[in-house]
XYZ file of N, CA, C and O in Angstrom:
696
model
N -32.373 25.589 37.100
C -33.025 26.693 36.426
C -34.524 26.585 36.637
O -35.109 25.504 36.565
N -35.026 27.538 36.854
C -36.490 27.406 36.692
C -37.089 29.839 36.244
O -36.861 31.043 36.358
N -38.016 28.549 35.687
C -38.976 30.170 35.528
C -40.639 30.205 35.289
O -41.556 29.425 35.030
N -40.483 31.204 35.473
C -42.520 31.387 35.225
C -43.050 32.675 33.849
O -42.618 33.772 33.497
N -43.990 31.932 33.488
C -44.352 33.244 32.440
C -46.198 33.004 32.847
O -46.835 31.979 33.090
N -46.603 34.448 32.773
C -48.066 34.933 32.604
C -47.988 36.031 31.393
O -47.293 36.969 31.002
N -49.203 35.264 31.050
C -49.801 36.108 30.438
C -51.866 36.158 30.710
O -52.693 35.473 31.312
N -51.872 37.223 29.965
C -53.396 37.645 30.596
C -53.850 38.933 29.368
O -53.155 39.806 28.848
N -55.085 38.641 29.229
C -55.739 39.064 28.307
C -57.179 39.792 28.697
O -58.160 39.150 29.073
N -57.154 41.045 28.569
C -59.144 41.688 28.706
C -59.718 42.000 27.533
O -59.242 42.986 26.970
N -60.697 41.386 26.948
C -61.686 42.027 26.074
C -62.386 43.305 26.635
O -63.383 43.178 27.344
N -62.037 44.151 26.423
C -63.535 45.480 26.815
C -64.318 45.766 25.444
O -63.970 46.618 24.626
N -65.112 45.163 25.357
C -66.089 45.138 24.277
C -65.521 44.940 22.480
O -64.776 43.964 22.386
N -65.633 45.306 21.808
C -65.537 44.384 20.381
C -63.793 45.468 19.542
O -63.254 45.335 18.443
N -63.433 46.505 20.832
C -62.513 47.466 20.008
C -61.598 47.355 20.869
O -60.536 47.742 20.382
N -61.464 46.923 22.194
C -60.066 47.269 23.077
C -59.797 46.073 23.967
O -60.474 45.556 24.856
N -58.450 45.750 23.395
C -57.686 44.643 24.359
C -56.553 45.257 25.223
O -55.579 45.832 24.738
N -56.746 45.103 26.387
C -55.445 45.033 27.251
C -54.763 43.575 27.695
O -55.314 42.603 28.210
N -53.455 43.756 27.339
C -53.092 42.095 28.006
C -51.472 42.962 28.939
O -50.952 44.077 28.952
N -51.251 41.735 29.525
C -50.206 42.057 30.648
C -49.318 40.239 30.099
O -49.803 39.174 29.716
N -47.820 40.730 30.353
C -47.335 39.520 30.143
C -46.094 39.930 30.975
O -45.722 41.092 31.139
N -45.536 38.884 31.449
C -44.384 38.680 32.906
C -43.673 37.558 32.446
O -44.247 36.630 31.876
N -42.616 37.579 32.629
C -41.331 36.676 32.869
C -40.340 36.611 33.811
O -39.458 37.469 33.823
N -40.365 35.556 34.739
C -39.288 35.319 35.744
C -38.528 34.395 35.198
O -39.002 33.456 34.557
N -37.141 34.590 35.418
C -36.129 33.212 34.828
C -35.509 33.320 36.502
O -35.605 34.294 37.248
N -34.849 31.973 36.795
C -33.307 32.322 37.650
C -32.487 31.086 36.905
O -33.000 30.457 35.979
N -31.448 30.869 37.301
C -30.932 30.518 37.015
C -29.606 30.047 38.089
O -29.396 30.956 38.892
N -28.699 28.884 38.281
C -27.594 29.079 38.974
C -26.603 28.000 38.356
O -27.009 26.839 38.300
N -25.543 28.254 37.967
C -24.699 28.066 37.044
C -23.299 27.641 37.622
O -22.612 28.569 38.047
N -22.705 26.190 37.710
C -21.510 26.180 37.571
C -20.404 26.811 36.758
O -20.568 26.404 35.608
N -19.154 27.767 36.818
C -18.570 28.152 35.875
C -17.656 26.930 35.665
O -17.446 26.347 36.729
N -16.938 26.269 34.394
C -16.219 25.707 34.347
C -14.375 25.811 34.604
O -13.949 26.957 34.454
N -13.727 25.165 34.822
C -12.382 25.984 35.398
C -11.785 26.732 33.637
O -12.426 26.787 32.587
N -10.356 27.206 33.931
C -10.220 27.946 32.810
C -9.220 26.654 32.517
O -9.307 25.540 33.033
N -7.888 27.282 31.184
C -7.018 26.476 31.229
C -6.091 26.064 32.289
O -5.602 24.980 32.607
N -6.019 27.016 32.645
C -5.002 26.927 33.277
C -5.219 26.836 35.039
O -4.442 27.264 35.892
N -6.757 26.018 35.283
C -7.276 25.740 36.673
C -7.657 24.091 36.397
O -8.260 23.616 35.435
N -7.118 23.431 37.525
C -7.789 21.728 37.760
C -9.094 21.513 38.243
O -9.704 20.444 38.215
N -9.526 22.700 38.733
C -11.072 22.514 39.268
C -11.156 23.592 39.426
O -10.122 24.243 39.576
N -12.831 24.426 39.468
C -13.526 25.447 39.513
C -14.131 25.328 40.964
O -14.283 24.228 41.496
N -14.476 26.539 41.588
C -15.687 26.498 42.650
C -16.140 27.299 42.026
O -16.437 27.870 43.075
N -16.564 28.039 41.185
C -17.013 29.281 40.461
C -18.630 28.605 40.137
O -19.037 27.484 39.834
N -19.201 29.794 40.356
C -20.587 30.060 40.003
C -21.492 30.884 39.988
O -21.625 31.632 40.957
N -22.186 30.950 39.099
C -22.863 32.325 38.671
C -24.356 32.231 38.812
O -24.914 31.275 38.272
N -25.201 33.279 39.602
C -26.586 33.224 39.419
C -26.645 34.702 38.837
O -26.032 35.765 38.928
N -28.353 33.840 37.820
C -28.544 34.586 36.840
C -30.303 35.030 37.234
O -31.215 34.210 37.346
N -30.396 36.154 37.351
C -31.605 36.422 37.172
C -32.336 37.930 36.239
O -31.843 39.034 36.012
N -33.977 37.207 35.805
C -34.184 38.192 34.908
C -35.732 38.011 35.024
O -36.399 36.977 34.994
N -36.140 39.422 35.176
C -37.804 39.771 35.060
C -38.132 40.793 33.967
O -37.494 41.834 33.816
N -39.145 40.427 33.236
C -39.776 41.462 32.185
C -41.324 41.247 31.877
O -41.991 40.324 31.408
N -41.654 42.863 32.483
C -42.849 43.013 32.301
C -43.458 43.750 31.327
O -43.287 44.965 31.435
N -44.268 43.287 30.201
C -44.719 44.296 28.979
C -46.533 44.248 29.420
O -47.291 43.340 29.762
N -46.714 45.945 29.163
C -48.771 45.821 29.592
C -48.824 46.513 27.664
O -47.981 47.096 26.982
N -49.767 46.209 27.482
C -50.493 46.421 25.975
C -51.620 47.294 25.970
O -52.325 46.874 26.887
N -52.149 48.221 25.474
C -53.619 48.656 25.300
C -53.618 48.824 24.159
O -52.895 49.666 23.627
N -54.587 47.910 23.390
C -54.711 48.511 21.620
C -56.170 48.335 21.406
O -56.760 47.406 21.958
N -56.835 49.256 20.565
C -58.059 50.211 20.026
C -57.906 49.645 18.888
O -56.777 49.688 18.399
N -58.796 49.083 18.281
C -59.098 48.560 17.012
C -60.271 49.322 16.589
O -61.173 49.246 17.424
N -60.552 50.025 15.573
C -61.846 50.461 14.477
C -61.453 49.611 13.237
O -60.429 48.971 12.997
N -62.697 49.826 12.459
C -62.396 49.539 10.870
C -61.435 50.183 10.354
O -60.442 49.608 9.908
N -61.580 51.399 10.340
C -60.189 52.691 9.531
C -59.540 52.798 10.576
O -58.382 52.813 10.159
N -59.488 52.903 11.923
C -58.156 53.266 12.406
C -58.142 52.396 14.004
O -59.061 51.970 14.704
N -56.556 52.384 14.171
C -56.443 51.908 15.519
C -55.424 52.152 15.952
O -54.814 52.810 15.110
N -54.546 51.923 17.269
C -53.993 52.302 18.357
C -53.391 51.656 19.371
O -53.969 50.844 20.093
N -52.194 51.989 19.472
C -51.236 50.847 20.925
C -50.472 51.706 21.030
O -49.650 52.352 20.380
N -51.143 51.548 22.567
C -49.667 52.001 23.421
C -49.422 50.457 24.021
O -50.084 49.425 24.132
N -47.911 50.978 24.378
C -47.028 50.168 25.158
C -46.486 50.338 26.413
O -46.492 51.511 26.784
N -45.996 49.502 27.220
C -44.860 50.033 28.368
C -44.332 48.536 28.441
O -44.973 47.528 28.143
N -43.205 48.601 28.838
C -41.784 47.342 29.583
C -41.460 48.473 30.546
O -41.578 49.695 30.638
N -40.775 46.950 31.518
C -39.831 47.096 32.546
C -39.260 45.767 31.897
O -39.838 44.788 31.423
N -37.532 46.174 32.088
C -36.803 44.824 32.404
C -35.634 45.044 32.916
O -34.830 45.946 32.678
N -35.579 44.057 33.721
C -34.181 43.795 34.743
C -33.948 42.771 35.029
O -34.677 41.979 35.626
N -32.157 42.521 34.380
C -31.116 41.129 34.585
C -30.649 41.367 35.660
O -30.764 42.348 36.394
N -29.937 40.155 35.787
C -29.205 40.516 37.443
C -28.492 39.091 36.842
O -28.933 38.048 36.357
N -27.226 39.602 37.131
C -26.321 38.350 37.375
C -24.795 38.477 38.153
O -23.817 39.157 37.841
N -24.959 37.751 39.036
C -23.614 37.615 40.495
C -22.973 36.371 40.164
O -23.539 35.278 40.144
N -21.616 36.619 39.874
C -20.403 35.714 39.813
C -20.216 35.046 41.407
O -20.998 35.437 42.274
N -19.615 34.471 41.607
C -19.188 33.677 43.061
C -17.901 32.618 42.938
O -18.102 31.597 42.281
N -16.746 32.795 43.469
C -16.277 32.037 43.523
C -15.530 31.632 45.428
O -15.135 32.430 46.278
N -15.593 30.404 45.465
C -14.491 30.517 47.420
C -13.039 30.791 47.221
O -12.287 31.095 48.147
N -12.763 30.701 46.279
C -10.744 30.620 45.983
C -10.386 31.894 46.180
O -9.582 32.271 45.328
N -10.797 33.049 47.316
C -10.078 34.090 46.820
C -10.356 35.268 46.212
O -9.654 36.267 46.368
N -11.291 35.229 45.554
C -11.987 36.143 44.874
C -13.078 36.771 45.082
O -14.052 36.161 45.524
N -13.131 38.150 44.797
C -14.538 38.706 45.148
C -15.434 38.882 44.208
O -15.094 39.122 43.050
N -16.870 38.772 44.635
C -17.963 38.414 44.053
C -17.972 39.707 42.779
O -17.698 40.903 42.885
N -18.366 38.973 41.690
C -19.002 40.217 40.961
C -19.957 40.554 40.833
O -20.286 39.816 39.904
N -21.247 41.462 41.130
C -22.259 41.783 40.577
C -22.790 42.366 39.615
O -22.420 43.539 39.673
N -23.675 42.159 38.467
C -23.806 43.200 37.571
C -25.329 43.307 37.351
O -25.857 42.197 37.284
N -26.165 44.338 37.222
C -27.412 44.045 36.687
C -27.526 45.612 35.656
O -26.730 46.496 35.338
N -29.105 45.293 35.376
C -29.220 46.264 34.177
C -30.860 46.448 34.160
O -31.518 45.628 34.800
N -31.572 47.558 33.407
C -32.545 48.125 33.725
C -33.121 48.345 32.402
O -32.311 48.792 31.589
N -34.394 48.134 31.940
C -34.585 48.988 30.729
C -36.094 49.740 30.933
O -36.802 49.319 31.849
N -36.484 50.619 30.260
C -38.128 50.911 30.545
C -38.203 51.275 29.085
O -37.191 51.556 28.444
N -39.599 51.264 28.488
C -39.910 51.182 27.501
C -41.163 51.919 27.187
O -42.174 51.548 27.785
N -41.256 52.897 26.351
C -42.442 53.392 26.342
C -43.290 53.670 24.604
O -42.956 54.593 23.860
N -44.079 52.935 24.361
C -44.172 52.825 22.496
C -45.892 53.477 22.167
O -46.858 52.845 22.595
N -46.036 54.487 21.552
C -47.145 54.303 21.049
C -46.969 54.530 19.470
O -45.942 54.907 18.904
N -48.482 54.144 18.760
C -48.328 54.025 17.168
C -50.087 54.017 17.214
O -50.952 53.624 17.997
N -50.041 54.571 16.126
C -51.571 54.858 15.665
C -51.678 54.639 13.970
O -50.951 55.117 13.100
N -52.755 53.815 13.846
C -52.848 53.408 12.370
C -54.115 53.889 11.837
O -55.138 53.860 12.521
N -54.073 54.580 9.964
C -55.297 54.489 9.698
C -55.283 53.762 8.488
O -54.193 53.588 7.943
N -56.356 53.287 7.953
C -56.606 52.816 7.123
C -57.612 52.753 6.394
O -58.204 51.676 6.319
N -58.138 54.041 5.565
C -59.050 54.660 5.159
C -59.800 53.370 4.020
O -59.062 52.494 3.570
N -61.210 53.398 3.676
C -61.447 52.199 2.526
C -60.808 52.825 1.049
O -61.086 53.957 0.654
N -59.915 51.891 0.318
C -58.832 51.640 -0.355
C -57.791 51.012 -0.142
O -57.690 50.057 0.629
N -56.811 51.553 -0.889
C -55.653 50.787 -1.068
C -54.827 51.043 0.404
O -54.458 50.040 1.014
N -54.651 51.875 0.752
C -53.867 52.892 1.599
C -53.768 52.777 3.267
O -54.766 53.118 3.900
N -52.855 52.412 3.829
C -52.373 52.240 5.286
C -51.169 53.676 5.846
O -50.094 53.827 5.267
N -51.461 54.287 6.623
C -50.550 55.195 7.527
C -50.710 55.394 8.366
O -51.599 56.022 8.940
N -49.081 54.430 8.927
C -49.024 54.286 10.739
C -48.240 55.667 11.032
O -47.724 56.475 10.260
N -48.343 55.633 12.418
C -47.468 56.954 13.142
C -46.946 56.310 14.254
O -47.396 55.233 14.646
N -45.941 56.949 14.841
C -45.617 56.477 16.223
C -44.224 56.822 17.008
O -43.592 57.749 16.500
N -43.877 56.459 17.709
C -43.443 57.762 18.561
C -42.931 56.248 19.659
O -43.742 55.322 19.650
N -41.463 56.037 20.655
C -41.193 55.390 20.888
C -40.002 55.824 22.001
O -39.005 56.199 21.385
N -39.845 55.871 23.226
C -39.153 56.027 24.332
C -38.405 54.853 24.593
O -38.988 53.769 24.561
N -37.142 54.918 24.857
C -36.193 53.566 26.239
C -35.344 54.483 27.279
O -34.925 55.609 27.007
N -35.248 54.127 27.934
C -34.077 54.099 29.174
C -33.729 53.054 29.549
O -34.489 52.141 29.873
N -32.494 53.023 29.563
C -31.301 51.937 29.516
C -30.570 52.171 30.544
O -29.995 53.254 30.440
N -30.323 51.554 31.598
C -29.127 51.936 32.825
C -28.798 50.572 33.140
O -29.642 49.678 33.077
N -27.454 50.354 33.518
C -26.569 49.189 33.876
C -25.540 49.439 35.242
O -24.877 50.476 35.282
N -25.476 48.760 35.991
C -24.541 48.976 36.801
C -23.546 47.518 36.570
O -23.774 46.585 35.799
N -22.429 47.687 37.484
C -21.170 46.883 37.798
C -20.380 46.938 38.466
O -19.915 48.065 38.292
N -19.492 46.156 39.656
C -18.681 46.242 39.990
C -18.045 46.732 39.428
O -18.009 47.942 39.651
N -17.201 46.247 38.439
C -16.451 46.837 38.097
C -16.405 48.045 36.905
O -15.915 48.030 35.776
N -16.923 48.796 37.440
C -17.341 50.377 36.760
C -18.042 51.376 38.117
O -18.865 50.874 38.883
N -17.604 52.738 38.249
C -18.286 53.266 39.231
C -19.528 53.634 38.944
O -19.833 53.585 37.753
N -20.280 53.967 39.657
C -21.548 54.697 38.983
C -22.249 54.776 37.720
O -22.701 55.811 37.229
N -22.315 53.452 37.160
C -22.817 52.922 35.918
C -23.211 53.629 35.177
O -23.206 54.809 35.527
N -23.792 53.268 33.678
C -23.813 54.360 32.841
C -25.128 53.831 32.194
O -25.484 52.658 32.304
N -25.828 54.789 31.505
C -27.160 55.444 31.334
C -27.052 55.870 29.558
O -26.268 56.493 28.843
N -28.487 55.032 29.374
C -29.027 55.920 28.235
C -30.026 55.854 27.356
O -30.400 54.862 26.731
N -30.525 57.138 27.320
C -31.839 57.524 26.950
C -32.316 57.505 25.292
O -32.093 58.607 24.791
N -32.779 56.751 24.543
C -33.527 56.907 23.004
C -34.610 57.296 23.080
O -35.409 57.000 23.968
N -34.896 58.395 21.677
C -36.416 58.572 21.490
C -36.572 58.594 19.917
O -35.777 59.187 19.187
N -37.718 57.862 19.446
C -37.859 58.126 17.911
C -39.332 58.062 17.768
O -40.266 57.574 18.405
N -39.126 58.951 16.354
C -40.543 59.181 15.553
C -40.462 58.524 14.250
O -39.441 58.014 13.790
N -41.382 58.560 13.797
C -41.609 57.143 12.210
C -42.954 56.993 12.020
O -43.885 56.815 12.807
N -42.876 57.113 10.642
C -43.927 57.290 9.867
C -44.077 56.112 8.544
O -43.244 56.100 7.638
N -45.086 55.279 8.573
C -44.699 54.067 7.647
C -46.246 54.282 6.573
O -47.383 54.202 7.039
N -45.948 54.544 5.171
C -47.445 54.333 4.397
C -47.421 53.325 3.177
O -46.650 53.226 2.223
N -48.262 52.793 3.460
C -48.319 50.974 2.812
C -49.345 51.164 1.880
O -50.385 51.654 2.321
N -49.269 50.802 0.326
C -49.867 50.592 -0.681
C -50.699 49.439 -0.740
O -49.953 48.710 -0.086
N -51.454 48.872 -0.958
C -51.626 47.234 -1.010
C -53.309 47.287 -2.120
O -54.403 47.482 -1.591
N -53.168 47.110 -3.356
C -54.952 47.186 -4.025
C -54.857 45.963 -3.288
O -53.875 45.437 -2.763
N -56.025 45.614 -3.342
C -56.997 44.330 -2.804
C -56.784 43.432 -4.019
O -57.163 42.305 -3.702
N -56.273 43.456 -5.459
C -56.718 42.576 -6.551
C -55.267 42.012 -6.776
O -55.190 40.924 -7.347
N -54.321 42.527 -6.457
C -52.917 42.171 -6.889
C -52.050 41.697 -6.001
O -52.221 41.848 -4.791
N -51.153 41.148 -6.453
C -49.974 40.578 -5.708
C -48.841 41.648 -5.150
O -47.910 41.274 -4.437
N -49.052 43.184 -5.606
C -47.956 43.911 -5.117
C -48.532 45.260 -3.898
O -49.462 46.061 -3.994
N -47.629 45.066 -2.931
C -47.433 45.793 -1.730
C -46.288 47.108 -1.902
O -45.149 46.753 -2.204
N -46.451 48.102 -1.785
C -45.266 49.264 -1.848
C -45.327 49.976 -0.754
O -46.309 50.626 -0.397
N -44.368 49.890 -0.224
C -44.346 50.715 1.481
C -42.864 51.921 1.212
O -41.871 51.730 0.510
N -43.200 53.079 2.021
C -42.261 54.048 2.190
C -42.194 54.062 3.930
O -43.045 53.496 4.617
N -41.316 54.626 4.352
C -40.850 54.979 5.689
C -40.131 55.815 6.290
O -39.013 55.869 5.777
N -40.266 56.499 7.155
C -38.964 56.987 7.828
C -38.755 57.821 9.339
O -39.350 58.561 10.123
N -37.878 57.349 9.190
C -37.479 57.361 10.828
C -36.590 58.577 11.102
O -35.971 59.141 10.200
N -36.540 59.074 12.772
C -35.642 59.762 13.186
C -35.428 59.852 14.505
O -36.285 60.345 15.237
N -34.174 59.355 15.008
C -34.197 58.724 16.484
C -33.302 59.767 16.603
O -32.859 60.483 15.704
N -32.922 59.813 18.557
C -31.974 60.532 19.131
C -31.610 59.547 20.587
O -32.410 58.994 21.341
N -30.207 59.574 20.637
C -29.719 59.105 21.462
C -29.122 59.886 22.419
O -28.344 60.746 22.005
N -29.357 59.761 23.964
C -29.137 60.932 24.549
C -29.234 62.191 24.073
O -28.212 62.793 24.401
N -30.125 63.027 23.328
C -30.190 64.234 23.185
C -29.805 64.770 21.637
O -30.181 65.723 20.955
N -28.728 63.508 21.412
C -28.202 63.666 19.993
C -29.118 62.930 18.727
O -29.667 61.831 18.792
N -29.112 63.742 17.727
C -29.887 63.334 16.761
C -28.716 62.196 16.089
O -27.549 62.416 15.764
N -29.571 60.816 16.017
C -28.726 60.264 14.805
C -29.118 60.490 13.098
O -30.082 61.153 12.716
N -28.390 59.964 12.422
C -28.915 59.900 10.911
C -30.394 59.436 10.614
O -30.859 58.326 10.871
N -31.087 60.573 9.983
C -32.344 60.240 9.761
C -32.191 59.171 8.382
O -31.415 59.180 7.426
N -33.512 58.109 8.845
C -33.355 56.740 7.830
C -34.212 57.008 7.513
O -34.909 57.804 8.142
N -34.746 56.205 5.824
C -36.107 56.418 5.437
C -35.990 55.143 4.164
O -34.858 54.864 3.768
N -36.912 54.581 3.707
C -36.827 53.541 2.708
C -38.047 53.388 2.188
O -39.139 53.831 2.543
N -37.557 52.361 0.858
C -39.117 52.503 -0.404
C -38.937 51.292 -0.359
O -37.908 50.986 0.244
N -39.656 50.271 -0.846
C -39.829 48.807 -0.697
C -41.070 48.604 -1.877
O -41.982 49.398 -2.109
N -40.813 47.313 -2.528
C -41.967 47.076 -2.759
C -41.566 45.056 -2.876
O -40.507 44.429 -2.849
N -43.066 44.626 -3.009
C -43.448 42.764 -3.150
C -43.912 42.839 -3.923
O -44.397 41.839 -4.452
């Protein structure tokens, strides 16, 4: 097994960081035999890259991130006895932004707004299958400066492929 990770960081002056972060894994894997095998030749390589870039805007009252990912697994079965190889990998992209204010007082309200695409392939499946989320959400956080209690409300409303799911929403308090 081996892998690599970066990461990387820009100051542009006292309000905006961009950082970039990467992950390579591989991997190559003896499978063990089953019950009912005296020995295996089976083995599996595994591989996986994910890339996330950051831009976030900091003010006193308000600030800002966007996001983006890429990620993609990959993993191939192998055995010599006979059998044909399996391949499978998978895809995701990611797209997030959120904007916060935080006026002087008690009072915090984020916004934000959040994209994926999801696709997988496989041998064994034809023409792999796909799918698209998008959600909006709105979070506003109580907090005086003198006390021990926090009260947050929320709520969300995603769609999966096109379809709306059940809108969520919640009250909380510490």
């Amino acid at each position: 097994q081996y892998g690599l990770l970066l990461d990387q960081q820009l100051l542009l002056g006292q309000a905006d960081r961009i950082s970039i972060h990467y992950w390579h894994q591989r991997s190559n894997r003896h499978v063990p035999p089953t019950l009912v095998q005296t020995a295996s030749t089976a083995y599996q390589l595994d591989g996986g890259d994910r890339l996330v870039a950051e831009w976030r805007h900091s003010r006193r009252t308000w600030g800002s991130t966007v996001r983006g990912a890429w990620l993609d697994d990959r993993i191939a079965w192998f055995s010599t006895q006979d059998a044909e190889a399996a391949l499978s990998r998978s895809g995701t992209m990611v797209a997030d932004a959120e904007a916060r204010w935080r006026p002087p007082g008690p009072h915090t309200l984020d916004l934000g707004a959040s994209f994926t695409h999801a696709k997988a392939w496989s041998d064994g499946y034809l023409g792999g299958a796909g799918q698209d989320r998008q959600a909006l959400f709105v979070l506003y956080r109580f907090h005086p400066g003198k006390g021990p209690f926090t009260g947050t409300a929320a709520a969300r409303q995603e769609w999966v492929s096109g379809q709306a799911v059940p809108f969520t929403a919640s009250l909380g308090g510490e």
